[in-house]
Coordinates of C-alpha atoms in Angstrom, one line a residue:
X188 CA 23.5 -57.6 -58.1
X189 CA 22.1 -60.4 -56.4
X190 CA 24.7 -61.3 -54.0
X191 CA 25.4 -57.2 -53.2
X192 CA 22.0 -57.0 -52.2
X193 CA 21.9 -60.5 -49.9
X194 CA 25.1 -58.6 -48.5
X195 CA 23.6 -55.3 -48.0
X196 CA 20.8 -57.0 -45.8
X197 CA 23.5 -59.0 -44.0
X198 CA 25.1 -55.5 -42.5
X199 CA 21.8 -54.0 -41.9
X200 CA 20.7 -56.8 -39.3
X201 CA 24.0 -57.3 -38.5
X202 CA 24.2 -53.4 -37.5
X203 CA 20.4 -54.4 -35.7
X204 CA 22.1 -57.1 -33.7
X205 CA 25.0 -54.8 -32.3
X206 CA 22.8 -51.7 -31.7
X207 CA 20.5 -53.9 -29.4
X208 CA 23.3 -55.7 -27.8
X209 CA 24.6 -52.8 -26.5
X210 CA 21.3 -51.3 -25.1
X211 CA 21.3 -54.9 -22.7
X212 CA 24.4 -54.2 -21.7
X213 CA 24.1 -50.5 -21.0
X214 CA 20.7 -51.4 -19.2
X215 CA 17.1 -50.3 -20.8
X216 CA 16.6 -46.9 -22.4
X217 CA 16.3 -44.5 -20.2
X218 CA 12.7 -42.5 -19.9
X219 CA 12.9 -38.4 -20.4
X220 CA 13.1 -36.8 -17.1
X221 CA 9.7 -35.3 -15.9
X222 CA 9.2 -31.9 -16.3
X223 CA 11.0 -30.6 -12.9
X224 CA 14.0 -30.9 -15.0
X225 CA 15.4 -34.0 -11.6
X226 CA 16.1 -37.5 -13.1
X227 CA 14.2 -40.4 -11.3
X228 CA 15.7 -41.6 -8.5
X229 CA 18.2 -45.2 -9.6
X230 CA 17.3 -48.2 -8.0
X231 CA 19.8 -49.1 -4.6
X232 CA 23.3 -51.1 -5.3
X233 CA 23.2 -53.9 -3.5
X234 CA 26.8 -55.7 -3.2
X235 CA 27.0 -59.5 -3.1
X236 CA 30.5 -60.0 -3.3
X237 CA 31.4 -63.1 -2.4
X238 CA 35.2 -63.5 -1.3
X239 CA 37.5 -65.8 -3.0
X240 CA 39.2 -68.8 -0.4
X241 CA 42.7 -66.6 -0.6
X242 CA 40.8 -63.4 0.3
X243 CA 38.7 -65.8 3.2
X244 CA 42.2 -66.9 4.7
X245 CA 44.2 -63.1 4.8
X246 CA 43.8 -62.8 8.8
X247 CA 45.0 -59.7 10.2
X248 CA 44.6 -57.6 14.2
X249 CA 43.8 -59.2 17.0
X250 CA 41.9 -62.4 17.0
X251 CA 40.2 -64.1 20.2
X252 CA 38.2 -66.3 21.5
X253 CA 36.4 -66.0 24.8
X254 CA 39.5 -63.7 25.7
X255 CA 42.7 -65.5 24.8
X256 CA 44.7 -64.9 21.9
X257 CA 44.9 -67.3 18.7
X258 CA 48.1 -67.2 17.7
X259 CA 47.9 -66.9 13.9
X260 CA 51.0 -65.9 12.5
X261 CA 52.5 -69.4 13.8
X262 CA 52.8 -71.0 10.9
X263 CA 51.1 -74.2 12.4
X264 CA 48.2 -72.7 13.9
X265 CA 47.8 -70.3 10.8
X266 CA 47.6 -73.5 8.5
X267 CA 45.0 -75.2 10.6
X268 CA 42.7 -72.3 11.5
X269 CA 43.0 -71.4 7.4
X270 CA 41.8 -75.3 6.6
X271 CA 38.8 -74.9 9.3
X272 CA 37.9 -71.1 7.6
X273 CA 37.9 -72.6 4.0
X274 CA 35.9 -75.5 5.0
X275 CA 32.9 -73.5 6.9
X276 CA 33.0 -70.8 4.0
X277 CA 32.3 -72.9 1.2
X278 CA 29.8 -74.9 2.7
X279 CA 27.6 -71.8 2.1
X280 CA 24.0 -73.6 3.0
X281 CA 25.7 -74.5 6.0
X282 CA 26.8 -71.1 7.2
X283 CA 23.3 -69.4 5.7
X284 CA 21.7 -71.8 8.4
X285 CA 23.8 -71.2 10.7
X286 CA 23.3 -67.6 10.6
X287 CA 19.2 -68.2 10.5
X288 CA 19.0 -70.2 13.5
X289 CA 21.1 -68.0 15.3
X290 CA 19.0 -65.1 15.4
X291 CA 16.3 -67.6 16.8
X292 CA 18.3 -68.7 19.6
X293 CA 21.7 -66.6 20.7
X294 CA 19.3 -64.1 22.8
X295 CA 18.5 -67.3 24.7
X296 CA 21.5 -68.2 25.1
X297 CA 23.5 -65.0 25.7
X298 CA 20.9 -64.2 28.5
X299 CA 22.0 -67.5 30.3
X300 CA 25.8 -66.8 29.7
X301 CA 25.4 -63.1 31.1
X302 CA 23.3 -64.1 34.0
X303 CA 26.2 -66.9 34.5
X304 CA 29.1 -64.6 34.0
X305 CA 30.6 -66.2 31.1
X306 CA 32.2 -65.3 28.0
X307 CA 29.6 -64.4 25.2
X308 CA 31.6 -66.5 22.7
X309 CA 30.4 -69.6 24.1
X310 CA 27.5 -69.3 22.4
X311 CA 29.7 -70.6 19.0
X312 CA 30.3 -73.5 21.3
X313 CA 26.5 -74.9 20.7
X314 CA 26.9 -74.2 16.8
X315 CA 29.9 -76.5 16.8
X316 CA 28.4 -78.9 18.7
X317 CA 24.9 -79.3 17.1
X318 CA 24.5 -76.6 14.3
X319 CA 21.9 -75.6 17.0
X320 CA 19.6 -78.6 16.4
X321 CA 18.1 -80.5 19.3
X322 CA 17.6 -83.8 17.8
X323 CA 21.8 -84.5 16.7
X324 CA 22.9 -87.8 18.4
X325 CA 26.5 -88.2 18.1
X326 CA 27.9 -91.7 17.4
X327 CA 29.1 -91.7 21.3
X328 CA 25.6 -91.2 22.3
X329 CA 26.0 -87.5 22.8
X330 CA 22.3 -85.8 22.1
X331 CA 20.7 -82.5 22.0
X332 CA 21.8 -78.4 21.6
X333 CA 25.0 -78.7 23.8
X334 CA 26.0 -82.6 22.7
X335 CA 25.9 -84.0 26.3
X336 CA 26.0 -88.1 26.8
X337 CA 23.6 -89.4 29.4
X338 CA 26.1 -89.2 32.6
X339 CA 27.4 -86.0 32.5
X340 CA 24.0 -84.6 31.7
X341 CA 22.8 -86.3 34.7
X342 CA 25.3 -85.1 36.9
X343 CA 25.0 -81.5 35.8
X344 CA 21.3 -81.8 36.6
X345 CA 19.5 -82.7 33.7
X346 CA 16.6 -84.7 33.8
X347 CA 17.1 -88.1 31.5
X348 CA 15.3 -90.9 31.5
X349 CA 12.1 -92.7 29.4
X350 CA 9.8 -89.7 29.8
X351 CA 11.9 -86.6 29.6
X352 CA 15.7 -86.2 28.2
X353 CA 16.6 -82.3 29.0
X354 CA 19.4 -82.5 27.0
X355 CA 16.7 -81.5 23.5
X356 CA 15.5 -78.3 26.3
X357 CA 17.3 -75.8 25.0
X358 CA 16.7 -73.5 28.5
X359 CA 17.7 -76.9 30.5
X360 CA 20.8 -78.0 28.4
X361 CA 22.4 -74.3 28.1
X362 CA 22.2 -73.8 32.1
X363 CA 23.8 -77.4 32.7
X364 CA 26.3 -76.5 29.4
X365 CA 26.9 -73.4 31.5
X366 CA 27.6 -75.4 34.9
X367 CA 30.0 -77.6 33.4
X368 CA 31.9 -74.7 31.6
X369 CA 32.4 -72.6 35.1
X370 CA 33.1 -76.1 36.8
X371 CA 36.6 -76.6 33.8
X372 CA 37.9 -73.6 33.6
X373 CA 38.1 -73.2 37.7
X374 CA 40.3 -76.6 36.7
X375 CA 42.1 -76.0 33.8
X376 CA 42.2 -72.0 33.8
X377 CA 41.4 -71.0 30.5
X378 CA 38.5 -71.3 28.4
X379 CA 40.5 -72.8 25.4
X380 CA 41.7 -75.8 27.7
X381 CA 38.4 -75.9 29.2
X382 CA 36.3 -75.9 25.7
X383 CA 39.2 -79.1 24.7
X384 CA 38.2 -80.7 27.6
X385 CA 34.4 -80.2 27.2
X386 CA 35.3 -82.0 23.4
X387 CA 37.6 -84.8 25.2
X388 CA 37.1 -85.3 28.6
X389 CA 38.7 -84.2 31.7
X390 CA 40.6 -86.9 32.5
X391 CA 42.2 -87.0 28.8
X392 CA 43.3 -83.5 28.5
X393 CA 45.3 -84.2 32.4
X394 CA 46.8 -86.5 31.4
X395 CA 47.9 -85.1 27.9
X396 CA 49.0 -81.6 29.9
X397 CA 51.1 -84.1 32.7
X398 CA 52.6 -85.9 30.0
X399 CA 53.8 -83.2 27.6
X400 CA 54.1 -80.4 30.5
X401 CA 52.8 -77.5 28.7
X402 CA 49.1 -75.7 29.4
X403 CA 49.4 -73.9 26.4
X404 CA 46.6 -75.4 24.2
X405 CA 48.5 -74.7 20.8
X406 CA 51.7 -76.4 22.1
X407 CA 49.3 -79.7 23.3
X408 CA 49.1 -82.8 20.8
X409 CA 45.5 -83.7 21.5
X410 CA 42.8 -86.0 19.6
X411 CA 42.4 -84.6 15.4
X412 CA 39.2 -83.7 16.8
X413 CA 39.7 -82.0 19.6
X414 CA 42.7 -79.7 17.8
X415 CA 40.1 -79.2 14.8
X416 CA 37.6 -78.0 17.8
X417 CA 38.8 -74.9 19.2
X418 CA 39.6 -73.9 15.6
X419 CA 36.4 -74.7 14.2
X420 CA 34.9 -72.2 17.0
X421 CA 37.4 -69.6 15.9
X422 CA 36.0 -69.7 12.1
X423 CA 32.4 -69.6 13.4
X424 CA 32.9 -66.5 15.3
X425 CA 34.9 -65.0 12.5
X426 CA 32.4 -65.6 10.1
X427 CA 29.2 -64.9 11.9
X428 CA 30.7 -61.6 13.5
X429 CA 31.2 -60.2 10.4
X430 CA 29.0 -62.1 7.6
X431 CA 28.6 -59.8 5.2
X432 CA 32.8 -60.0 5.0
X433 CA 32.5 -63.4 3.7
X434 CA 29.5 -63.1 1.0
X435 CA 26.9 -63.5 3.3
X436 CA 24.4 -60.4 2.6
X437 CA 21.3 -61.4 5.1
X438 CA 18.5 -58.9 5.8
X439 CA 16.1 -58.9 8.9
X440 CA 13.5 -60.4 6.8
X441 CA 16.1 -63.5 5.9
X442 CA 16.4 -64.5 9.6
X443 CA 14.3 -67.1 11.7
X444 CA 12.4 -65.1 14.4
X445 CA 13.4 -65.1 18.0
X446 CA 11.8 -67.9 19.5
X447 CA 9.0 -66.4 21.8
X448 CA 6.8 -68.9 24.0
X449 CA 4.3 -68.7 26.6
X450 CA 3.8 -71.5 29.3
X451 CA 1.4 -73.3 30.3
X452 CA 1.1 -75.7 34.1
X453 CA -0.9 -78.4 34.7
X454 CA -1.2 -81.2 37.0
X455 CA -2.9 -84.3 36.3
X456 CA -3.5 -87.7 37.9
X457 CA -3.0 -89.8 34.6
X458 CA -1.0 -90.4 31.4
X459 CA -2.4 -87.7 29.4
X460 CA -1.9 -87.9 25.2
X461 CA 0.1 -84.6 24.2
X462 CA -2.8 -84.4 21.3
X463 CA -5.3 -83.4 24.4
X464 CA -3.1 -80.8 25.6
X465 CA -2.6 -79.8 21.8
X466 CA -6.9 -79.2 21.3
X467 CA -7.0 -77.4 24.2
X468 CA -4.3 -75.2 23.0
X469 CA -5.5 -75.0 19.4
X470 CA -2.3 -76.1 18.4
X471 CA -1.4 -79.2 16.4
X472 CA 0.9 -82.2 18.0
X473 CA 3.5 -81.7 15.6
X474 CA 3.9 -77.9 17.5
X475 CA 3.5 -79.3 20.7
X476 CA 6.7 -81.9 20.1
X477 CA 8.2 -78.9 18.4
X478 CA 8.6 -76.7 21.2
X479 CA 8.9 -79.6 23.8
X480 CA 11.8 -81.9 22.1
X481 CA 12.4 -82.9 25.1
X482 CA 9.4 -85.0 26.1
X483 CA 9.6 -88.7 24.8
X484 CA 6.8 -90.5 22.9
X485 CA 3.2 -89.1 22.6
X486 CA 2.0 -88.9 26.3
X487 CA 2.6 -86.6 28.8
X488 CA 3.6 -88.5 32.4
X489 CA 1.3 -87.7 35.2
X490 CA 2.5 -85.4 37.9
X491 CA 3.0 -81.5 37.3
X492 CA 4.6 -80.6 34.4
X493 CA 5.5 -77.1 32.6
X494 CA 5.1 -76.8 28.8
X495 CA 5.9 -74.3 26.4
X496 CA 3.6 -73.1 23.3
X497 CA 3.6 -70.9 21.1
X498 CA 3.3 -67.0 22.1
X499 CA -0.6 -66.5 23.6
X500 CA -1.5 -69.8 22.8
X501 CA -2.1 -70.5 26.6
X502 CA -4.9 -68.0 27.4
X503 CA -7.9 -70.3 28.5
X504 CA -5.8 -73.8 28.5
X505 CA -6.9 -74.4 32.0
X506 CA -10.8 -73.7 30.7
X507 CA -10.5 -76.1 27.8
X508 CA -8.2 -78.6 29.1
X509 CA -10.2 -79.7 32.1
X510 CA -13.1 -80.5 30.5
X511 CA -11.2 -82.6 28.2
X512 CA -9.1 -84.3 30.7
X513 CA -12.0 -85.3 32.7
X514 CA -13.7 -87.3 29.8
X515 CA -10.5 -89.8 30.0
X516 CA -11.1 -93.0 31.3
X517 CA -9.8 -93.2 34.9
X518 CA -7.7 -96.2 34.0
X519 CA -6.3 -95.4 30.8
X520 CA -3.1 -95.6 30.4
X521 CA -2.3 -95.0 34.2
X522 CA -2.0 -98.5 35.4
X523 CA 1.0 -99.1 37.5
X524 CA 1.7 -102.1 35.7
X525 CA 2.0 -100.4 32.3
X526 CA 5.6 -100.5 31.0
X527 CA 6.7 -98.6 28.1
X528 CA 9.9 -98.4 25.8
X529 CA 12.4 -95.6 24.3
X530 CA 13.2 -96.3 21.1
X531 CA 16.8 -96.2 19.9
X532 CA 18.5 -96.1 16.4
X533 CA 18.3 -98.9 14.3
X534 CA 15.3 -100.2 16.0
X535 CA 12.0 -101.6 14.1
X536 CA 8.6 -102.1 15.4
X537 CA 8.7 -105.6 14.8
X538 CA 11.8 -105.7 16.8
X539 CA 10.5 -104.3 19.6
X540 CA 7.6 -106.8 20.0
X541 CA 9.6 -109.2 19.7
X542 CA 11.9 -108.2 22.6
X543 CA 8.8 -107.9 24.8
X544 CA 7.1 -111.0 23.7
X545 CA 4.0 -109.1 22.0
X546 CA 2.5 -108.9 18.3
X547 CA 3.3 -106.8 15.9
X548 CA -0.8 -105.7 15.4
X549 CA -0.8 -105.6 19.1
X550 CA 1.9 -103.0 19.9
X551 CA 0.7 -100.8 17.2
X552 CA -2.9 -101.3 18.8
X553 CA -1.5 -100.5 22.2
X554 CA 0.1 -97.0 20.9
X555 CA -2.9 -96.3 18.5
X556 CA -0.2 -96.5 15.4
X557 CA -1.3 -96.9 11.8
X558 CA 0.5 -99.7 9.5
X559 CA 2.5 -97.4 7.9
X560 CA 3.6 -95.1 10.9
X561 CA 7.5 -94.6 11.1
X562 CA 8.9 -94.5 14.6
X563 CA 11.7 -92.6 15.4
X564 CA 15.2 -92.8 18.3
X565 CA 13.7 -91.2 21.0
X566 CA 9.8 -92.1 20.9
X567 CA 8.8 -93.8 24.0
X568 CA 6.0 -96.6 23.1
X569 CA 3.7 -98.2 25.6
X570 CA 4.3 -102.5 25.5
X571 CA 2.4 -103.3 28.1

């Protein structure tokens, strides 16, 4: 009698268990209908499906980039363009910022490449290049949005030296980008050849095309790199044409805004500390640097210069900044025999004194650092 009973409780929770199992999986019970006799309206589907790697790789139509066809269904090229899709859609934080930072700055960009009469796809160039970051620094020295090292930037007018380096100006680097595009392709004519030798060089790629004889860029043994690169730029604009096709599912309110700006002149006798300019703005100097990457070190050179900040931010700068500016002592920082220094990678503080024959406590004195201030590549530091 015992044991039936101890059994007959079993089955009844037992029974319990099974009847609430299946209510979770059928969802929670569902309220009568109101008196109008209409159910209440079901929450929307929303699908997050995210493609398998096979499904990523099945290419089919017409695939191009800036114009010119990629030839998939060689088995070669199919191969490597698959290896470059499967690698960009599993490195899903990647794409996701990819996608965010887009939205901030492709109208910037596009407007550059209409107003130059270029292909739109160019744009995919930049997120190859830097992921669209203005601080990257290749291991070649190659800095900023568009990767340029210091001599071609230079001689496609940017502006590089220890106060400014254009190639973190996102306006200035994507008009010289744009310069040097036009200038290959009216030498190699086609964008693929001229985006290979954008990764390689000029003179590399005429001398690979003399010694093979082809101008077909498929048919061309180039650099790993440089075969990888036009490739790479094919999955980018596959995937960020089309996001939602590869398990991406971003809204609106996912996406960084557009980056909007107003600007602000000024023209000053002196070495002015970007933390003035930052009061009179009632911004902090963390915003200023952020929207100027391109200015070096904490100071702003003397001269007329033209800085951006943030979106209204420069209604009554000239009103506040004045004032301020004229409290600065006439000799600070304005000496012709001051001499400063950009930092590079791999550099310390304690270095740098050293090369110029200082203190430690004195260069940190001289640039108003704190003991435990980092320095980074790029800051410029007075040393004398």
């Amino acid at each position: 009698m015992k044991y039936f009973f101890v059994f007959t409780v079993f089955l009844a929770i037992f029974a319990a268990h099974v009847t609430l199992a299946a209510e979770d999986r059928s969802g929670p019970t569902q309220a009568a209908p109101p008196e109008s006799g209409l159910p209440e309206a079901a929450p929307p589907m929303v699908s997050s499906h995210i493609p398998s790697l096979v499904e990523a790789v099945r290419f089919s139509g017409d695939i191009r980039l800036c114009g010119e066809k990629i030839p998939y269904t060689d088995q070669d090229v199919r191969e490597r363009l698959e290896k470059e899709m499967m690698l960009a859609v599993w490195d899903r934080p990647q794409v996701m910022l990819w996608l965010k930072r887009a939205h901030r700055w492709f109208p910037h960009i596009e407007s550059v490449l209409k107003q130059e009469k270029l292909p739109l796809d160019l744009k995919y160039l930049a997120i190859v290049e830097s992921a669209l970051l203005s601080y990257g620094e290749s291991y070649q020295g190659a800095v900023g949005y568009w990767q340029f090292i210091e001599s071609t930037g230079k001689q496609y007018g940017l502006r590089i030296d220890s106060d400014v380096d254009e190639r973190r100006n996102m306006f200035s680097a994507t008009r010289a980008a744009c310069r040097y595009l036009k200038k290959l392709y009216s030498q190699f004519g086609s964008y693929l050849l001229a985006m290979s030798a954008y990764n390689m060089g000029e003179s590399g790629l005429n001398k690979a095309i003399e010694f093979q004889e082809t101008r077909d860029f498929f048919s061309l043994y180039l650099p790993l790199e440089t075969q990888r690169y036009i490739l790479k730029m094919v999955a980018v604009k596959l995937i960020m044409s089309n996001p939602a096709d590869y398990g991406f599912h971003l809204g609106p309110q996912d996406l960084y805004p557009v980056f909007t700006f107003s600007e602000i002149k000024l023209s000053t006798t002196d070495v002015v500390p970007l933390t003035m300019i930052a009061k009179a703005c009632g911004i902090s100097f963390k915003t200023i640097k952020d929207y100027n990457p391109h200015i070096r070190g904490y100071f702003l050179e003397k001269g007329t210069s033209t800085l951006l900040v943030p979106e209204g931010k420069d209604k009554a700068f000239n009103q506040k900044f004045y004032p301020l500016y004229n409290t600065l002592p006439k000799t600070q920082l304005s000496s012709s025999s001051s001499r400063y220094h950009v930092v590079k990678a791999g550099e310390s503080l304690s270095a740098i004194a050293r090369k110029y024959n200082t203190s430690l406590s004195g260069l940190q004195n001289l640039n108003k650092l704190s003991k435990k201030h980092h320095i980074h590549p790029g800051d410029k530091l007075r040393v004398q």
